[in-house]
């Protein structure tokens, strides 16, 4: 079975631009979460979606937004990019039960110049 | 004080050694405890998952949770060069007060197992 897939794997943007990152969860998983991992740090929670509704939001500015589609795939959007947004953006899926067992994708590595 | 503290290392051990990795935490609401392994430039891979206090063993890996001390550990027996990676502890309060299953991670410990 395919794991969590993310696209693009790498991208370079300049300050002020907008970026859209995409994620397809494991088949049968209804929950998708997004995390930001800055080099040398652990992942930081951005959003969680379950059944197309936002169920949790981390301490990130309104420039960050996300949505989940009827097929449970998800998009993360970041507007007005800053240098500090350079990071590995990780998508994780889970079945939806309250277990905490998240399965991560390989991530999208964003560089902001 | 950060919610989850983890010594970033780096930790270097010879092949076959027993490795001990630890995290402490301050949030009493945490009930679910996980260890992830992350190879360079890859996503985290779930290694061990435990609920509440106790021990869990899976092959060469043993996870321990002591909620009274707010301390969790991961032991790796007979360590192999292929175990060289960053190990991240992660915790969740579960479905509590709207926090759902947001994971709070430690910084990660970089482990190198030398042949």
mmCIF file with all atom_site columns, C-alpha atoms in Angstrom:
data_model
loop_
_atom_site.group_PDB
_atom_site.id
_atom_site.type_symbol
_atom_site.label_atom_id
_atom_site.label_alt_id
_atom_site.label_comp_id
_atom_site.label_asym_id
_atom_site.label_entity_id
_atom_site.label_seq_id
_atom_site.pdbx_PDB_ins_code
_atom_site.Cartn_x
_atom_site.Cartn_y
_atom_site.Cartn_z
_atom_site.occupancy
_atom_site.B_iso_or_equiv
_atom_site.pdbx_formal_charge
_atom_site.auth_seq_id
_atom_site.auth_comp_id
_atom_site.auth_asym_id
_atom_site.auth_atom_id
_atom_site.pdbx_PDB_model_num
ATOM 1   C CA . UNK A 1 1   ? 0.000   0.000  0.000  1.00 0.00 ? 1   UNK A CA 1
ATOM 2   C CA . UNK A 1 2   ? 1.169   3.523  -0.755 1.00 0.00 ? 2   UNK A CA 1
ATOM 3   C CA . UNK A 1 3   ? 2.163   5.642  2.183  1.00 0.00 ? 3   UNK A CA 1
ATOM 4   C CA . UNK A 1 4   ? 1.540   9.353  2.610  1.00 0.00 ? 4   UNK A CA 1
ATOM 5   C CA . UNK A 1 5   ? 2.587   11.154 -0.552 1.00 0.00 ? 5   UNK A CA 1
ATOM 6   C CA . UNK A 1 6   ? 3.541   14.820 -0.739 1.00 0.00 ? 6   UNK A CA 1
ATOM 7   C CA . UNK A 1 7   ? 4.298   17.173 -3.594 1.00 0.00 ? 7   UNK A CA 1
ATOM 8   C CA . UNK A 1 8   ? 6.407   18.920 -4.564 1.00 0.00 ? 8   UNK A CA 1
ATOM 9   C CA . UNK A 1 9   ? 9.418   17.399 -2.818 1.00 0.00 ? 9   UNK A CA 1
ATOM 10  C CA . UNK A 1 10  ? 11.556  20.502 -3.174 1.00 0.00 ? 10  UNK A CA 1
ATOM 11  C CA . UNK A 1 11  ? 10.798  24.081 -4.125 1.00 0.00 ? 11  UNK A CA 1
ATOM 12  C CA . UNK A 1 12  ? 12.431  27.476 -4.013 1.00 0.00 ? 12  UNK A CA 1
ATOM 13  C CA . UNK A 1 13  ? 10.457  30.689 -3.634 1.00 0.00 ? 13  UNK A CA 1
ATOM 14  C CA . UNK A 1 14  ? 11.276  34.326 -3.007 1.00 0.00 ? 14  UNK A CA 1
ATOM 15  C CA . UNK A 1 15  ? 10.021  36.498 -0.184 1.00 0.00 ? 15  UNK A CA 1
ATOM 16  C CA . UNK A 1 16  ? 6.444   37.679 -0.620 1.00 0.00 ? 16  UNK A CA 1
ATOM 17  C CA . UNK A 1 17  ? 5.432   34.827 -2.890 1.00 0.00 ? 17  UNK A CA 1
ATOM 18  C CA . UNK A 1 18  ? 2.750   32.240 -2.218 1.00 0.00 ? 18  UNK A CA 1
ATOM 19  C CA . UNK A 1 19  ? 3.171   28.451 -2.026 1.00 0.00 ? 19  UNK A CA 1
ATOM 20  C CA . UNK A 1 20  ? 0.772   25.497 -2.151 1.00 0.00 ? 20  UNK A CA 1
ATOM 21  C CA . UNK A 1 21  ? 1.841   22.106 -0.831 1.00 0.00 ? 21  UNK A CA 1
ATOM 22  C CA . UNK A 1 22  ? -0.182  18.956 -1.442 1.00 0.00 ? 22  UNK A CA 1
ATOM 23  C CA . UNK A 1 23  ? -0.684  15.740 0.463  1.00 0.00 ? 23  UNK A CA 1
ATOM 24  C CA . UNK A 1 24  ? -2.444  12.428 -0.183 1.00 0.00 ? 24  UNK A CA 1
ATOM 25  C CA . UNK A 1 25  ? -3.072  10.349 2.954  1.00 0.00 ? 25  UNK A CA 1
ATOM 26  C CA . UNK A 1 26  ? -2.822  6.592  3.330  1.00 0.00 ? 26  UNK A CA 1
ATOM 27  C CA . UNK A 1 27  ? -5.891  4.924  1.849  1.00 0.00 ? 27  UNK A CA 1
ATOM 28  C CA . UNK A 1 28  ? -8.614  4.702  4.493  1.00 0.00 ? 28  UNK A CA 1
ATOM 29  C CA . UNK A 1 29  ? -7.152  7.455  6.663  1.00 0.00 ? 29  UNK A CA 1
ATOM 30  C CA . UNK A 1 30  ? -9.538  10.340 7.247  1.00 0.00 ? 30  UNK A CA 1
ATOM 31  C CA . UNK A 1 31  ? -7.310  12.697 9.213  1.00 0.00 ? 31  UNK A CA 1
ATOM 32  C CA . UNK A 1 32  ? -4.484  14.815 7.844  1.00 0.00 ? 32  UNK A CA 1
ATOM 33  C CA . UNK A 1 33  ? -2.110  16.952 9.879  1.00 0.00 ? 33  UNK A CA 1
ATOM 34  C CA . UNK A 1 34  ? 0.566   19.403 8.819  1.00 0.00 ? 34  UNK A CA 1
ATOM 35  C CA . UNK A 1 35  ? 3.830   20.032 10.643 1.00 0.00 ? 35  UNK A CA 1
ATOM 36  C CA . UNK A 1 36  ? 6.728   22.412 10.041 1.00 0.00 ? 36  UNK A CA 1
ATOM 37  C CA . UNK A 1 37  ? 10.245  21.182 10.784 1.00 0.00 ? 37  UNK A CA 1
ATOM 38  C CA . UNK A 1 38  ? 13.007  23.753 10.868 1.00 0.00 ? 38  UNK A CA 1
ATOM 39  C CA . UNK A 1 39  ? 16.541  22.392 10.575 1.00 0.00 ? 39  UNK A CA 1
ATOM 40  C CA . UNK A 1 40  ? 17.763  21.008 13.892 1.00 0.00 ? 40  UNK A CA 1
ATOM 41  C CA . UNK A 1 41  ? 14.329  21.119 15.538 1.00 0.00 ? 41  UNK A CA 1
ATOM 42  C CA . UNK A 1 42  ? 11.454  18.722 16.027 1.00 0.00 ? 42  UNK A CA 1
ATOM 43  C CA . UNK A 1 43  ? 8.302   19.119 13.935 1.00 0.00 ? 43  UNK A CA 1
ATOM 44  C CA . UNK A 1 44  ? 5.864   21.841 15.022 1.00 0.00 ? 44  UNK A CA 1
ATOM 45  C CA . UNK A 1 45  ? 2.113   21.341 14.653 1.00 0.00 ? 45  UNK A CA 1
ATOM 46  C CA . UNK A 1 46  ? 0.385   23.622 12.142 1.00 0.00 ? 46  UNK A CA 1
ATOM 47  C CA . UNK A 1 47  ? -3.065  22.134 11.385 1.00 0.00 ? 47  UNK A CA 1
ATOM 48  C CA . UNK A 1 48  ? -5.166  19.047 11.784 1.00 0.00 ? 48  UNK A CA 1
ATOM 49  C CA . UNK A 1 49  ? -8.135  18.203 9.556  1.00 0.00 ? 49  UNK A CA 1
ATOM 50  C CA . UNK A 1 50  ? -10.604 15.392 10.060 1.00 0.00 ? 50  UNK A CA 1
ATOM 51  C CA . UNK A 1 51  ? -13.526 14.710 7.759  1.00 0.00 ? 51  UNK A CA 1
ATOM 52  C CA . UNK A 1 52  ? -12.827 17.958 5.920  1.00 0.00 ? 52  UNK A CA 1
ATOM 53  C CA . UNK A 1 53  ? -13.128 20.112 9.049  1.00 0.00 ? 53  UNK A CA 1
ATOM 54  C CA . UNK A 1 54  ? -10.323 21.917 10.862 1.00 0.00 ? 54  UNK A CA 1
ATOM 55  C CA . UNK A 1 55  ? -9.934  20.237 14.253 1.00 0.00 ? 55  UNK A CA 1
ATOM 56  C CA . UNK A 1 56  ? -6.791  21.913 15.499 1.00 0.00 ? 56  UNK A CA 1
ATOM 57  C CA . UNK A 1 57  ? -4.492  24.811 14.730 1.00 0.00 ? 57  UNK A CA 1
ATOM 58  C CA . UNK A 1 58  ? -1.024  25.491 16.045 1.00 0.00 ? 58  UNK A CA 1
ATOM 59  C CA . UNK A 1 59  ? 0.640   28.793 16.845 1.00 0.00 ? 59  UNK A CA 1
ATOM 60  C CA . UNK A 1 60  ? 1.144   29.963 13.276 1.00 0.00 ? 60  UNK A CA 1
ATOM 61  C CA . UNK A 1 61  ? 0.093   33.272 11.666 1.00 0.00 ? 61  UNK A CA 1
ATOM 62  C CA . UNK A 1 62  ? -2.939  33.653 9.422  1.00 0.00 ? 62  UNK A CA 1
ATOM 63  C CA . UNK A 1 63  ? -0.626  33.508 6.401  1.00 0.00 ? 63  UNK A CA 1
ATOM 64  C CA . UNK A 1 64  ? -0.870  29.761 6.853  1.00 0.00 ? 64  UNK A CA 1
ATOM 65  C CA . UNK A 1 65  ? -4.092  28.085 5.746  1.00 0.00 ? 65  UNK A CA 1
ATOM 66  C CA . UNK A 1 66  ? -5.148  24.602 4.751  1.00 0.00 ? 66  UNK A CA 1
ATOM 67  C CA . UNK A 1 67  ? -8.083  22.586 3.562  1.00 0.00 ? 67  UNK A CA 1
ATOM 68  C CA . UNK A 1 68  ? -9.087  18.971 3.133  1.00 0.00 ? 68  UNK A CA 1
ATOM 69  C CA . UNK A 1 69  ? -10.923 17.673 0.113  1.00 0.00 ? 69  UNK A CA 1
ATOM 70  C CA . UNK A 1 70  ? -13.724 15.059 -0.148 1.00 0.00 ? 70  UNK A CA 1
ATOM 71  C CA . UNK A 1 71  ? -11.137 12.396 -1.070 1.00 0.00 ? 71  UNK A CA 1
ATOM 72  C CA . UNK A 1 72  ? -9.264  13.302 2.176  1.00 0.00 ? 72  UNK A CA 1
ATOM 73  C CA . UNK A 1 73  ? -6.273  14.805 0.370  1.00 0.00 ? 73  UNK A CA 1
ATOM 74  C CA . UNK A 1 74  ? -5.124  18.157 1.653  1.00 0.00 ? 74  UNK A CA 1
ATOM 75  C CA . UNK A 1 75  ? -3.418  21.390 0.696  1.00 0.00 ? 75  UNK A CA 1
ATOM 76  C CA . UNK A 1 76  ? -1.318  23.727 2.823  1.00 0.00 ? 76  UNK A CA 1
ATOM 77  C CA . UNK A 1 77  ? -1.086  27.308 1.605  1.00 0.00 ? 77  UNK A CA 1
ATOM 78  C CA . UNK A 1 78  ? 1.378   29.907 2.806  1.00 0.00 ? 78  UNK A CA 1
ATOM 79  C CA . UNK A 1 79  ? 1.050   33.529 1.697  1.00 0.00 ? 79  UNK A CA 1
ATOM 80  C CA . UNK A 1 80  ? 3.551   36.389 1.821  1.00 0.00 ? 80  UNK A CA 1
ATOM 81  C CA . UNK A 1 81  ? 6.501   34.075 2.358  1.00 0.00 ? 81  UNK A CA 1
ATOM 82  C CA . UNK A 1 82  ? 9.205   35.088 4.794  1.00 0.00 ? 82  UNK A CA 1
ATOM 83  C CA . UNK A 1 83  ? 12.783  33.826 5.027  1.00 0.00 ? 83  UNK A CA 1
ATOM 84  C CA . UNK A 1 84  ? 11.808  32.113 8.292  1.00 0.00 ? 84  UNK A CA 1
ATOM 85  C CA . UNK A 1 85  ? 9.273   29.959 6.473  1.00 0.00 ? 85  UNK A CA 1
ATOM 86  C CA . UNK A 1 86  ? 12.143  27.923 5.019  1.00 0.00 ? 86  UNK A CA 1
ATOM 87  C CA . UNK A 1 87  ? 11.612  24.446 6.427  1.00 0.00 ? 87  UNK A CA 1
ATOM 88  C CA . UNK A 1 88  ? 10.562  20.874 5.762  1.00 0.00 ? 88  UNK A CA 1
ATOM 89  C CA . UNK A 1 89  ? 6.762   20.731 5.668  1.00 0.00 ? 89  UNK A CA 1
ATOM 90  C CA . UNK A 1 90  ? 5.464   17.361 6.744  1.00 0.00 ? 90  UNK A CA 1
ATOM 91  C CA . UNK A 1 91  ? 2.058   15.880 6.173  1.00 0.00 ? 91  UNK A CA 1
ATOM 92  C CA . UNK A 1 92  ? 0.832   13.063 8.388  1.00 0.00 ? 92  UNK A CA 1
ATOM 93  C CA . UNK A 1 93  ? -2.274  10.936 8.193  1.00 0.00 ? 93  UNK A CA 1
ATOM 94  C CA . UNK A 1 94  ? -4.131  8.801  10.690 1.00 0.00 ? 94  UNK A CA 1
ATOM 95  C CA . UNK A 1 95  ? -7.251  6.703  10.638 1.00 0.00 ? 95  UNK A CA 1
ATOM 96  C CA . UNK A 1 96  ? -8.985  9.237  12.820 1.00 0.00 ? 96  UNK A CA 1
ATOM 97  C CA . UNK A 1 97  ? -9.235  7.381  16.096 1.00 0.00 ? 97  UNK A CA 1
ATOM 98  C CA . UNK A 1 98  ? -7.727  9.074  19.100 1.00 0.00 ? 98  UNK A CA 1
ATOM 99  C CA . UNK A 1 99  ? -4.523  7.105  19.104 1.00 0.00 ? 99  UNK A CA 1
ATOM 100 C CA . UNK A 1 100 ? -1.870  9.584  18.116 1.00 0.00 ? 100 UNK A CA 1
ATOM 101 C CA . UNK A 1 101 ? -0.467  7.139  15.597 1.00 0.00 ? 101 UNK A CA 1
ATOM 102 C CA . UNK A 1 102 ? 0.497   9.510  12.838 1.00 0.00 ? 102 UNK A CA 1
ATOM 103 C CA . UNK A 1 103 ? 2.196   8.303  9.679  1.00 0.00 ? 103 UNK A CA 1
ATOM 104 C CA . UNK A 1 104 ? 4.336   10.920 7.973  1.00 0.00 ? 104 UNK A CA 1
ATOM 105 C CA . UNK A 1 105 ? 5.208   11.570 4.362  1.00 0.00 ? 105 UNK A CA 1
ATOM 106 C CA . UNK A 1 106 ? 8.693   12.433 3.114  1.00 0.00 ? 106 UNK A CA 1
ATOM 107 C CA . UNK A 1 107 ? 7.928   16.143 3.287  1.00 0.00 ? 107 UNK A CA 1
ATOM 108 C CA . UNK A 1 108 ? 8.177   19.161 1.022  1.00 0.00 ? 108 UNK A CA 1
ATOM 109 C CA . UNK A 1 109 ? 11.385  21.113 1.481  1.00 0.00 ? 109 UNK A CA 1
ATOM 110 C CA . UNK A 1 110 ? 10.731  24.827 1.011  1.00 0.00 ? 110 UNK A CA 1
ATOM 111 C CA . UNK A 1 111 ? 13.525  27.332 0.619  1.00 0.00 ? 111 UNK A CA 1
ATOM 112 C CA . UNK A 1 112 ? 12.634  31.022 0.700  1.00 0.00 ? 112 UNK A CA 1
ATOM 113 C CA . UNK A 1 113 ? 15.242  33.386 -0.745 1.00 0.00 ? 113 UNK A CA 1
ATOM 114 C CA . UNK B 2 1   ? 10.208  25.608 30.302 1.00 0.00 ? 1   UNK B CA 1
ATOM 115 C CA . UNK B 2 2   ? 9.519   23.763 27.064 1.00 0.00 ? 2   UNK B CA 1
ATOM 116 C CA . UNK B 2 3   ? 6.742   21.166 27.126 1.00 0.00 ? 3   UNK B CA 1
ATOM 117 C CA . UNK B 2 4   ? 9.106   18.429 25.924 1.00 0.00 ? 4   UNK B CA 1
ATOM 118 C CA . UNK B 2 5   ? 12.841  18.361 26.555 1.00 0.00 ? 5   UNK B CA 1
ATOM 119 C CA . UNK B 2 6   ? 15.188  16.056 24.673 1.00 0.00 ? 6   UNK B CA 1
ATOM 120 C CA . UNK B 2 7   ? 18.984  16.091 24.667 1.00 0.00 ? 7   UNK B CA 1
ATOM 121 C CA . UNK B 2 8   ? 19.969  16.712 21.036 1.00 0.00 ? 8   UNK B CA 1
ATOM 122 C CA . UNK B 2 9   ? 23.254  14.837 21.400 1.00 0.00 ? 9   UNK B CA 1
ATOM 123 C CA . UNK B 2 10  ? 24.989  13.924 19.187 1.00 0.00 ? 10  UNK B CA 1
ATOM 124 C CA . UNK B 2 11  ? 25.389  10.412 20.559 1.00 0.00 ? 11  UNK B CA 1
ATOM 125 C CA . UNK B 2 12  ? 28.017  8.090  19.075 1.00 0.00 ? 12  UNK B CA 1
ATOM 126 C CA . UNK B 2 13  ? 28.231  4.405  20.065 1.00 0.00 ? 13  UNK B CA 1
ATOM 127 C CA . UNK B 2 14  ? 29.993  1.280  18.751 1.00 0.00 ? 14  UNK B CA 1
ATOM 128 C CA . UNK B 2 15  ? 28.017  -1.402 16.960 1.00 0.00 ? 15  UNK B CA 1
ATOM 129 C CA . UNK B 2 16  ? 26.366  -3.799 19.408 1.00 0.00 ? 16  UNK B CA 1
ATOM 130 C CA . UNK B 2 17  ? 26.052  -1.251 22.216 1.00 0.00 ? 17  UNK B CA 1
ATOM 131 C CA . UNK B 2 18  ? 22.865  -0.640 24.168 1.00 0.00 ? 18  UNK B CA 1
ATOM 132 C CA . UNK B 2 19  ? 21.531  2.838  23.462 1.00 0.00 ? 19  UNK B CA 1
ATOM 133 C CA . UNK B 2 20  ? 19.378  4.812  25.880 1.00 0.00 ? 20  UNK B CA 1
ATOM 134 C CA . UNK B 2 21  ? 17.414  7.834  24.662 1.00 0.00 ? 21  UNK B CA 1
ATOM 135 C CA . UNK B 2 22  ? 15.303  9.969  26.967 1.00 0.00 ? 22  UNK B CA 1
ATOM 136 C CA . UNK B 2 23  ? 12.757  12.760 27.098 1.00 0.00 ? 23  UNK B CA 1
ATOM 137 C CA . UNK B 2 24  ? 11.166  14.682 29.923 1.00 0.00 ? 24  UNK B CA 1
ATOM 138 C CA . UNK B 2 25  ? 7.925   16.611 29.743 1.00 0.00 ? 25  UNK B CA 1
ATOM 139 C CA . UNK B 2 26  ? 5.930   19.065 31.805 1.00 0.00 ? 26  UNK B CA 1
ATOM 140 C CA . UNK B 2 27  ? 2.332   18.659 30.559 1.00 0.00 ? 27  UNK B CA 1
ATOM 141 C CA . UNK B 2 28  ? 0.424   16.247 32.810 1.00 0.00 ? 28  UNK B CA 1
ATOM 142 C CA . UNK B 2 29  ? -2.285  15.867 30.147 1.00 0.00 ? 29  UNK B CA 1
ATOM 143 C CA . UNK B 2 30  ? -0.002  13.835 27.867 1.00 0.00 ? 30  UNK B CA 1
ATOM 144 C CA . UNK B 2 31  ? -1.289  10.268 27.621 1.00 0.00 ? 31  UNK B CA 1
ATOM 145 C CA . UNK B 2 32  ? 0.132   8.965  24.334 1.00 0.00 ? 32  UNK B CA 1
ATOM 146 C CA . UNK B 2 33  ? 3.871   8.621  23.855 1.00 0.00 ? 33  UNK B CA 1
ATOM 147 C CA . UNK B 2 34  ? 5.699   7.865  20.653 1.00 0.00 ? 34  UNK B CA 1
ATOM 148 C CA . UNK B 2 35  ? 9.195   7.478  19.310 1.00 0.00 ? 35  UNK B CA 1
ATOM 149 C CA . UNK B 2 36  ? 9.939   8.323  15.707 1.00 0.00 ? 36  UNK B CA 1
ATOM 150 C CA . UNK B 2 37  ? 13.108  7.640  13.707 1.00 0.00 ? 37  UNK B CA 1
ATOM 151 C CA . UNK B 2 38  ? 14.080  10.146 11.074 1.00 0.00 ? 38  UNK B CA 1
ATOM 152 C CA . UNK B 2 39  ? 16.796  9.478  8.546  1.00 0.00 ? 39  UNK B CA 1
ATOM 153 C CA . UNK B 2 40  ? 18.532  12.453 6.978  1.00 0.00 ? 40  UNK B CA 1
ATOM 154 C CA . UNK B 2 41  ? 16.214  14.434 4.684  1.00 0.00 ? 41  UNK B CA 1
ATOM 155 C CA . UNK B 2 42  ? 13.340  11.977 5.177  1.00 0.00 ? 42  UNK B CA 1
ATOM 156 C CA . UNK B 2 43  ? 10.038  12.071 7.026  1.00 0.00 ? 43  UNK B CA 1
ATOM 157 C CA . UNK B 2 44  ? 9.732   10.649 10.565 1.00 0.00 ? 44  UNK B CA 1
ATOM 158 C CA . UNK B 2 45  ? 8.931   6.930  10.802 1.00 0.00 ? 45  UNK B CA 1
ATOM 159 C CA . UNK B 2 46  ? 6.858   5.667  13.736 1.00 0.00 ? 46  UNK B CA 1
ATOM 160 C CA . UNK B 2 47  ? 8.924   3.224  15.829 1.00 0.00 ? 47  UNK B CA 1
ATOM 161 C CA . UNK B 2 48  ? 7.092   2.771  19.093 1.00 0.00 ? 48  UNK B CA 1
ATOM 162 C CA . UNK B 2 49  ? 3.732   3.852  20.469 1.00 0.00 ? 49  UNK B CA 1
ATOM 163 C CA . UNK B 2 50  ? 2.573   3.532  24.065 1.00 0.00 ? 50  UNK B CA 1
ATOM 164 C CA . UNK B 2 51  ? -0.435  4.673  26.016 1.00 0.00 ? 51  UNK B CA 1
ATOM 165 C CA . UNK B 2 52  ? -0.037  5.835  29.618 1.00 0.00 ? 52  UNK B CA 1
ATOM 166 C CA . UNK B 2 53  ? 2.675   4.330  31.837 1.00 0.00 ? 53  UNK B CA 1
ATOM 167 C CA . UNK B 2 54  ? 4.490   1.047  31.322 1.00 0.00 ? 54  UNK B CA 1
ATOM 168 C CA . UNK B 2 55  ? 6.881   -0.780 29.021 1.00 0.00 ? 55  UNK B CA 1
ATOM 169 C CA . UNK B 2 56  ? 6.536   -1.949 25.455 1.00 0.00 ? 56  UNK B CA 1
ATOM 170 C CA . UNK B 2 57  ? 8.978   -4.143 23.588 1.00 0.00 ? 57  UNK B CA 1
ATOM 171 C CA . UNK B 2 58  ? 9.321   -4.656 19.843 1.00 0.00 ? 58  UNK B CA 1
ATOM 172 C CA . UNK B 2 59  ? 12.344  -6.614 18.695 1.00 0.00 ? 59  UNK B CA 1
ATOM 173 C CA . UNK B 2 60  ? 15.479  -4.728 19.693 1.00 0.00 ? 60  UNK B CA 1
ATOM 174 C CA . UNK B 2 61  ? 13.487  -1.698 20.845 1.00 0.00 ? 61  UNK B CA 1
ATOM 175 C CA . UNK B 2 62  ? 11.958  -1.106 24.288 1.00 0.00 ? 62  UNK B CA 1
ATOM 176 C CA . UNK B 2 63  ? 9.929   1.968  25.206 1.00 0.00 ? 63  UNK B CA 1
ATOM 177 C CA . UNK B 2 64  ? 9.329   2.939  28.821 1.00 0.00 ? 64  UNK B CA 1
ATOM 178 C CA . UNK B 2 65  ? 6.946   5.569  30.175 1.00 0.00 ? 65  UNK B CA 1
ATOM 179 C CA . UNK B 2 66  ? 6.984   6.819  33.770 1.00 0.00 ? 66  UNK B CA 1
ATOM 180 C CA . UNK B 2 67  ? 4.150   9.317  34.090 1.00 0.00 ? 67  UNK B CA 1
ATOM 181 C CA . UNK B 2 68  ? 4.847   9.950  37.768 1.00 0.00 ? 68  UNK B CA 1
ATOM 182 C CA . UNK B 2 69  ? 8.285   11.280 36.837 1.00 0.00 ? 69  UNK B CA 1
ATOM 183 C CA . UNK B 2 70  ? 7.178   12.684 33.454 1.00 0.00 ? 70  UNK B CA 1
ATOM 184 C CA . UNK B 2 71  ? 10.004  10.735 31.830 1.00 0.00 ? 71  UNK B CA 1
ATOM 185 C CA . UNK B 2 72  ? 10.091  8.466  28.804 1.00 0.00 ? 72  UNK B CA 1
ATOM 186 C CA . UNK B 2 73  ? 12.883  6.319  27.414 1.00 0.00 ? 73  UNK B CA 1
ATOM 187 C CA . UNK B 2 74  ? 13.757  4.318  24.338 1.00 0.00 ? 74  UNK B CA 1
ATOM 188 C CA . UNK B 2 75  ? 16.309  1.514  24.581 1.00 0.00 ? 75  UNK B CA 1
ATOM 189 C CA . UNK B 2 76  ? 17.954  -0.016 21.520 1.00 0.00 ? 76  UNK B CA 1
ATOM 190 C CA . UNK B 2 77  ? 19.702  -3.342 22.078 1.00 0.00 ? 77  UNK B CA 1
ATOM 191 C CA . UNK B 2 78  ? 22.465  -4.683 19.826 1.00 0.00 ? 78  UNK B CA 1
ATOM 192 C CA . UNK B 2 79  ? 22.605  -1.385 17.947 1.00 0.00 ? 79  UNK B CA 1
ATOM 193 C CA . UNK B 2 80  ? 23.419  -1.543 14.231 1.00 0.00 ? 80  UNK B CA 1
ATOM 194 C CA . UNK B 2 81  ? 24.904  1.039  11.832 1.00 0.00 ? 81  UNK B CA 1
ATOM 195 C CA . UNK B 2 82  ? 21.487  1.126  10.150 1.00 0.00 ? 82  UNK B CA 1
ATOM 196 C CA . UNK B 2 83  ? 20.089  2.555  13.418 1.00 0.00 ? 83  UNK B CA 1
ATOM 197 C CA . UNK B 2 84  ? 22.057  5.754  12.767 1.00 0.00 ? 84  UNK B CA 1
ATOM 198 C CA . UNK B 2 85  ? 19.386  8.452  12.556 1.00 0.00 ? 85  UNK B CA 1
ATOM 199 C CA . UNK B 2 86  ? 17.685  11.179 14.548 1.00 0.00 ? 86  UNK B CA 1
ATOM 200 C CA . UNK B 2 87  ? 15.277  9.860  17.176 1.00 0.00 ? 87  UNK B CA 1
ATOM 201 C CA . UNK B 2 88  ? 12.338  12.071 18.055 1.00 0.00 ? 88  UNK B CA 1
ATOM 202 C CA . UNK B 2 89  ? 10.098  11.635 21.057 1.00 0.00 ? 89  UNK B CA 1
ATOM 203 C CA . UNK B 2 90  ? 6.514   12.834 20.628 1.00 0.00 ? 90  UNK B CA 1
ATOM 204 C CA . UNK B 2 91  ? 3.547   13.133 22.950 1.00 0.00 ? 91  UNK B CA 1
ATOM 205 C CA . UNK B 2 92  ? -0.147  13.792 22.738 1.00 0.00 ? 92  UNK B CA 1
ATOM 206 C CA . UNK B 2 93  ? -2.976  14.526 25.123 1.00 0.00 ? 93  UNK B CA 1
ATOM 207 C CA . UNK B 2 94  ? -5.385  12.769 22.787 1.00 0.00 ? 94  UNK B CA 1
ATOM 208 C CA . UNK B 2 95  ? -8.904  14.067 22.447 1.00 0.00 ? 95  UNK B CA 1
ATOM 209 C CA . UNK B 2 96  ? -8.768  16.519 25.309 1.00 0.00 ? 96  UNK B CA 1
ATOM 210 C CA . UNK B 2 97  ? -9.921  20.113 25.412 1.00 0.00 ? 97  UNK B CA 1
ATOM 211 C CA . UNK B 2 98  ? -9.878  20.455 21.663 1.00 0.00 ? 98  UNK B CA 1
ATOM 212 C CA . UNK B 2 99  ? -6.246  19.515 21.345 1.00 0.00 ? 99  UNK B CA 1
ATOM 213 C CA . UNK B 2 100 ? -7.173  16.281 19.606 1.00 0.00 ? 100 UNK B CA 1
ATOM 214 C CA . UNK B 2 101 ? -4.103  14.358 18.629 1.00 0.00 ? 101 UNK B CA 1
ATOM 215 C CA . UNK B 2 102 ? -1.682  17.207 18.083 1.00 0.00 ? 102 UNK B CA 1
ATOM 216 C CA . UNK B 2 103 ? 1.788   15.820 18.665 1.00 0.00 ? 103 UNK B CA 1
ATOM 217 C CA . UNK B 2 104 ? 4.373   17.778 20.613 1.00 0.00 ? 104 UNK B CA 1
ATOM 218 C CA . UNK B 2 105 ? 7.883   16.725 19.633 1.00 0.00 ? 105 UNK B CA 1
ATOM 219 C CA . UNK B 2 106 ? 11.242  16.906 21.288 1.00 0.00 ? 106 UNK B CA 1
ATOM 220 C CA . UNK B 2 107 ? 14.184  18.375 19.355 1.00 0.00 ? 107 UNK B CA 1
ATOM 221 C CA . UNK B 2 108 ? 15.470  14.930 18.439 1.00 0.00 ? 108 UNK B CA 1
ATOM 222 C CA . UNK B 2 109 ? 18.692  13.088 19.348 1.00 0.00 ? 109 UNK B CA 1
ATOM 223 C CA . UNK B 2 110 ? 21.190  12.392 16.569 1.00 0.00 ? 110 UNK B CA 1
ATOM 224 C CA . UNK B 2 111 ? 22.550  8.848  16.974 1.00 0.00 ? 111 UNK B CA 1
ATOM 225 C CA . UNK B 2 112 ? 25.523  7.405  15.121 1.00 0.00 ? 112 UNK B CA 1
ATOM 226 C CA . UNK B 2 113 ? 26.345  3.697  15.440 1.00 0.00 ? 113 UNK B CA 1
ATOM 227 C CA . UNK B 2 114 ? 29.895  3.021  14.325 1.00 0.00 ? 114 UNK B CA 1
ATOM 228 C CA . UNK B 2 115 ? 30.821  -0.335 12.702 1.00 0.00 ? 115 UNK B CA 1
#
